Short mmCIF file of C-alpha atoms in Angstrom, two decimals:
data_model
loop_
_atom_site.label_atom_id
_atom_site.label_comp_id
_atom_site.label_asym_id
_atom_site.label_seq_id
_atom_site.Cartn_x
_atom_site.Cartn_y
_atom_site.Cartn_z
CA MET A 218 144.49 97.39 -195.24
CA VAL A 219 144.80 95.48 -191.94
CA ASN A 220 144.73 98.73 -189.97
CA ILE A 221 141.50 99.83 -191.67
CA PHE A 222 139.94 96.40 -191.18
CA LEU A 223 140.82 96.31 -187.48
CA ARG A 224 139.44 99.82 -187.01
CA LEU A 225 136.20 98.81 -188.71
CA LEU A 226 136.03 95.59 -186.72
CA LEU A 227 136.63 97.31 -183.38
CA GLY A 228 133.98 99.92 -184.16
CA HIS A 229 131.55 97.16 -185.09
CA LEU A 230 132.25 95.15 -181.94
CA VAL A 231 131.85 98.16 -179.66
CA GLY A 232 128.66 99.35 -181.34
CA ASP A 233 127.10 95.92 -181.87
CA PHE A 234 127.88 94.48 -178.43
CA VAL A 235 129.22 96.97 -175.87
CA LEU A 236 126.68 99.68 -176.73
CA GLN A 237 123.70 97.38 -177.23
CA PRO A 238 121.89 97.05 -173.88
CA LEU A 239 119.04 94.58 -173.44
CA TRP A 240 116.31 97.18 -174.06
CA LEU A 241 117.87 98.08 -177.42
CA ALA A 242 118.28 94.42 -178.39
CA LEU A 243 114.57 93.94 -177.68
CA SER A 244 113.61 97.15 -179.45
CA LYS A 245 115.45 96.35 -182.68
CA ARG A 246 113.54 93.06 -182.95
CA LYS A 247 110.23 94.97 -182.95
CA GLY A 248 110.68 97.20 -185.98
CA TRP A 249 112.50 99.89 -187.89
CA GLN A 250 112.73 102.43 -185.07
CA GLY A 251 114.82 100.28 -182.74
CA LEU A 252 116.74 98.77 -185.65
CA SER A 253 117.65 102.17 -187.09
CA LEU A 254 118.79 103.44 -183.69
CA HIS A 255 121.01 100.39 -183.21
CA VAL A 256 122.55 100.72 -186.68
CA ALA A 257 123.11 104.46 -186.16
CA ILE A 258 125.03 103.74 -182.93
CA VAL A 259 127.20 101.09 -184.59
CA VAL A 260 127.98 103.29 -187.58
CA PHE A 261 128.66 106.34 -185.37
CA VAL A 262 131.32 104.44 -183.40
CA THR A 263 132.79 102.90 -186.55
CA ALA A 264 132.86 106.27 -188.30
CA ILE A 265 134.91 107.70 -185.43
CA MET A 266 137.36 104.80 -185.76
CA ILE A 267 138.05 105.50 -189.45
CA TRP A 268 137.95 109.31 -189.28
CA GLY A 269 140.99 110.75 -191.01
CA VAL A 270 142.37 107.40 -192.20
CA VAL A 271 140.23 106.78 -195.30
CA SER A 272 139.48 109.02 -198.23
CA CYS A 273 135.84 109.81 -199.07
CA TRP A 274 134.98 109.31 -195.39
CA TRP A 275 131.31 110.32 -195.74
CA PHE A 276 130.80 107.90 -198.62
CA TRP A 277 132.06 104.92 -196.61
CA VAL A 278 130.01 105.96 -193.57
CA ILE A 279 126.88 105.86 -195.74
CA VAL A 280 127.92 102.49 -197.17
CA LEU A 281 128.48 101.16 -193.65
CA PHE A 282 125.03 102.32 -192.56
CA LEU A 283 123.25 100.79 -195.55
CA LEU A 284 125.14 97.49 -195.33
CA HIS A 285 124.60 97.10 -191.59
CA LEU A 286 120.92 97.99 -191.93
CA PHE A 287 120.51 95.52 -194.81
CA ILE A 288 122.16 92.68 -192.88
CA ASP A 289 120.37 93.33 -189.59
CA GLN A 290 116.90 93.69 -191.08
CA PHE A 291 116.91 89.96 -191.84
CA ARG A 292 116.98 89.20 -188.09
CA THR A 293 114.13 91.64 -187.50
CA PHE A 294 111.78 90.84 -190.36
CA VAL A 295 112.83 87.60 -192.07
CA PHE A 296 114.62 85.13 -189.79
CA VAL A 297 112.41 85.60 -186.75
CA ASP A 298 111.97 81.94 -185.82
CA ASN A 299 114.69 81.17 -183.25
CA SER A 300 113.26 77.81 -182.20
CA ARG A 301 114.96 74.43 -182.56
CA GLY A 302 118.47 75.86 -182.52
CA LYS A 303 117.97 78.35 -185.34
CA GLY A 304 118.90 81.35 -183.19
CA VAL A 305 122.57 80.46 -182.80
CA VAL A 306 122.85 79.72 -186.54
CA PHE A 307 121.34 83.10 -187.40
CA PHE A 308 123.68 84.81 -184.92
CA VAL A 309 126.80 83.24 -186.45
CA LEU A 310 125.67 83.94 -190.01
CA ASP A 311 124.79 87.53 -189.08
CA GLN A 312 128.24 88.21 -187.63
CA PHE A 313 129.95 86.43 -190.53
CA ALA A 314 128.10 88.67 -192.99
CA HIS A 315 129.18 91.76 -191.05
CA VAL A 316 132.85 90.69 -190.99
CA VAL A 317 132.80 89.94 -194.73
CA SER A 318 131.25 93.35 -195.42
CA LEU A 319 133.96 95.05 -193.33
CA ALA A 320 136.69 93.16 -195.20
CA ALA A 321 135.14 94.22 -198.51
CA ILE A 322 135.01 97.87 -197.43
CA SER A 323 138.66 97.66 -196.31
CA TRP A 324 139.59 96.32 -199.73
CA LEU A 325 137.59 98.87 -201.71
CA ALA A 326 138.69 101.80 -199.54
CA THR A 327 142.39 100.97 -199.81
CA GLY A 328 142.62 99.10 -203.11
CA ARG A 329 144.43 96.21 -201.43
CA PRO A 330 143.28 92.56 -201.48
CA PRO A 331 141.08 91.58 -198.48
CA HIS A 332 143.34 89.09 -196.69
CA PRO A 333 143.42 90.48 -193.12
CA LEU A 334 143.70 87.10 -191.37
CA GLU A 335 146.51 85.90 -193.61
CA THR A 336 148.37 89.18 -193.16
CA MET A 337 147.99 89.16 -189.38
CA LEU A 338 149.31 85.60 -189.11
CA ASN A 339 152.11 85.84 -191.68
CA ALA A 340 153.53 89.32 -191.12
CA SER A 341 154.71 91.26 -188.11
CA LEU A 342 152.00 93.72 -187.12
CA PRO A 343 152.91 97.31 -186.28
CA GLN A 344 152.39 98.25 -182.64
CA SER A 345 149.29 100.29 -183.48
CA ASP A 346 147.67 97.36 -185.30
CA MET A 347 148.53 94.98 -182.46
CA GLY A 348 146.86 97.39 -180.05
CA LEU A 349 143.69 97.37 -182.16
CA LEU A 350 143.77 93.57 -182.32
CA LEU A 351 144.12 93.27 -178.55
CA LEU A 352 141.18 95.63 -178.06
CA CYS A 353 139.09 93.51 -180.44
CA LEU A 354 139.95 90.37 -178.47
CA LEU A 355 139.17 92.16 -175.21
CA VAL A 356 135.70 93.12 -176.44
CA ALA A 357 135.15 89.60 -177.75
CA ALA A 358 136.14 88.07 -174.41
CA ILE A 359 133.93 90.35 -172.31
CA TRP A 360 130.90 91.04 -174.52
CA VAL A 361 130.74 88.65 -177.50
CA ALA A 362 131.46 85.32 -175.81
CA PRO A 363 128.58 85.68 -173.28
CA ILE A 364 126.13 86.23 -176.16
CA LEU A 365 127.43 83.10 -177.87
CA GLU A 366 127.05 81.18 -174.60
CA ILE A 367 123.42 82.25 -174.21
CA GLU A 368 122.61 81.64 -177.87
CA LEU A 369 123.97 78.09 -177.71
CA VAL A 370 122.20 77.31 -174.43
CA VAL A 371 118.89 78.60 -175.83
CA ALA A 372 119.49 76.63 -179.04
CA VAL A 373 120.09 73.35 -177.22
CA MET A 374 117.25 73.85 -174.76
CA SER A 375 114.86 74.80 -177.56
CA TYR A 376 115.02 71.25 -178.86
CA ARG A 377 112.92 70.32 -175.85
CA GLN A 378 110.05 72.51 -177.04
CA SER A 379 106.71 70.90 -177.61
CA ALA A 380 105.04 70.88 -181.01
CA ALA A 381 102.76 73.71 -179.84
CA GLU A 382 105.82 75.90 -179.16
CA GLU A 383 107.42 75.23 -182.54
CA GLY A 384 108.03 78.47 -184.45
CA GLN A 385 107.78 80.73 -181.43
CA THR A 386 110.42 83.43 -181.10
CA ALA A 387 112.70 82.76 -178.13
CA GLU A 388 113.02 85.49 -175.53
CA ILE A 389 116.36 87.29 -175.36
CA GLU A 390 118.08 86.11 -172.19
CA PRO A 391 119.58 88.82 -169.95
CA ILE A 392 123.20 88.32 -168.89
CA ARG A 393 123.91 88.97 -165.23
CA LEU A 394 126.80 91.32 -164.52
CA SER A 395 128.42 88.83 -162.12
CA ASP A 396 128.31 86.09 -164.75
CA ARG A 397 129.70 88.41 -167.43
CA MET A 398 132.58 89.53 -165.22
CA MET A 399 133.47 86.01 -164.06
CA GLY A 400 133.30 84.76 -167.63
CA ALA A 401 135.50 87.62 -168.82
CA ALA A 402 138.00 86.92 -166.03
CA GLU A 403 138.30 83.25 -166.93
CA ARG A 404 138.70 83.94 -170.64
CA LEU A 405 141.27 86.72 -170.20
CA THR A 406 143.17 84.62 -167.66
CA GLY A 407 143.04 81.64 -169.98
CA MET A 408 144.40 83.65 -172.90
CA ALA A 409 147.16 85.10 -170.72
CA LEU A 410 148.15 81.59 -169.61
CA MET A 411 148.24 80.45 -173.24
CA MET A 412 150.94 83.02 -173.91
CA THR A 413 153.25 81.13 -171.50
CA ASN A 414 155.11 77.87 -172.04
CA LEU A 415 152.81 76.08 -169.59
CA GLY A 416 149.66 77.46 -171.17
CA ALA A 417 148.24 74.21 -172.54
CA ALA A 418 148.68 72.47 -169.20
CA VAL A 419 147.34 75.12 -166.82
CA MET A 420 144.86 77.03 -169.00
CA PRO A 421 141.87 74.77 -168.10
CA LEU A 422 142.30 75.71 -164.43
CA ALA A 423 141.07 79.22 -165.23
CA PHE A 424 137.58 77.85 -165.87
CA LEU A 425 137.13 76.00 -162.57
CA PRO A 426 136.02 78.93 -160.32
CA ARG A 427 133.12 79.99 -162.54
CA PHE A 428 132.12 76.39 -163.24
CA VAL A 429 131.92 75.65 -159.52
CA TRP A 430 130.04 78.91 -158.90
CA MET A 431 127.50 78.19 -161.65
CA ARG A 432 127.12 74.56 -160.59
CA ARG A 433 126.29 75.55 -157.02
CA GLN A 434 123.62 77.95 -158.22
CA ALA A 435 122.18 75.60 -160.82
CA THR A 436 119.27 73.26 -160.25
CA SER A 437 119.22 69.65 -161.35
CA ASP A 438 117.28 70.72 -164.47
CA ASN A 439 119.82 73.17 -165.91
CA TRP A 440 123.14 71.42 -165.41
CA ARG A 441 123.36 71.24 -169.20
CA ALA A 442 123.41 75.03 -169.36
CA VAL A 443 126.39 75.11 -166.98
CA ALA A 444 128.29 72.56 -169.06
CA LEU A 445 127.45 74.32 -172.32
CA LYS A 446 128.47 77.77 -171.09
CA THR A 447 131.74 76.42 -169.73
CA GLY A 448 132.42 74.55 -172.96
CA VAL A 449 131.71 77.58 -175.15
CA SER A 450 133.87 79.81 -172.94
CA PHE A 451 136.74 77.32 -173.05
CA LEU A 452 136.53 76.86 -176.82
CA ALA A 453 136.31 80.61 -177.46
CA THR A 454 139.35 81.19 -175.24
CA LEU A 455 141.28 78.42 -176.95
CA LEU A 456 140.59 79.82 -180.42
CA MET A 457 141.36 83.43 -179.45
CA GLY A 458 144.50 82.33 -177.60
CA MET A 459 145.76 80.27 -180.54
CA PHE A 460 145.10 83.16 -182.90
CA LEU A 461 146.93 85.59 -180.62
CA ARG A 462 149.88 83.20 -180.28
CA GLY A 463 150.06 83.07 -184.08
CA CYS A 464 150.02 86.86 -184.35
CA LEU A 465 152.70 87.19 -181.66
CA ARG A 466 154.82 84.40 -183.20
CA ILE A 467 154.81 82.37 -179.97
CA GLY A 468 155.79 78.73 -180.26
#
């Protein structure tokens, strides 16, 4: 069951984050055409990941498409007000719903109880499953964490909106390649340091270069954004590192 769940999760992460450029993220917020294209890409990648490892493959591909479309349409047509911090809440709830749906499909497709987290932390994972887990963490470190950073920054800054701006949909912030790469480097370095005995003591040092770089580029008005992005990156790295240590039985 864990293998199927990790395959589904990796396919989701690649399709939902790696293969979702800014133009597609903007397009899916405008209507069914962009939304359907995005969902088709996610399901295509996920379908490849589970090809040959689940019975009734076509049935589960259709279920994946319908579930992903159902979940994502709320962000397009229902929860469109991202002001006053709502955007980050919707983002977290959206991803939580996707993960729960993937766990449910893993359970129904294999007939085994959906306890992937408990299994990963309490049993030795086969090498193939560990490889899938590491790939999931890699995608999260490079592509998911920057989205969470931006969402939180926009959420906090949106509290400064005037009454006239209340209810307006926030613009999707582009992520610069240099910022993405530096953020990925600090998170991957931080996780690697956490796998060592000195991890807790030296891990924070991994976040200094990007913090200094962002602080030098920031104006006096957006120092909060620098602090928030650094804090989110640090917390995400800490959680992923602790989870990986648990899976690897370190400490």
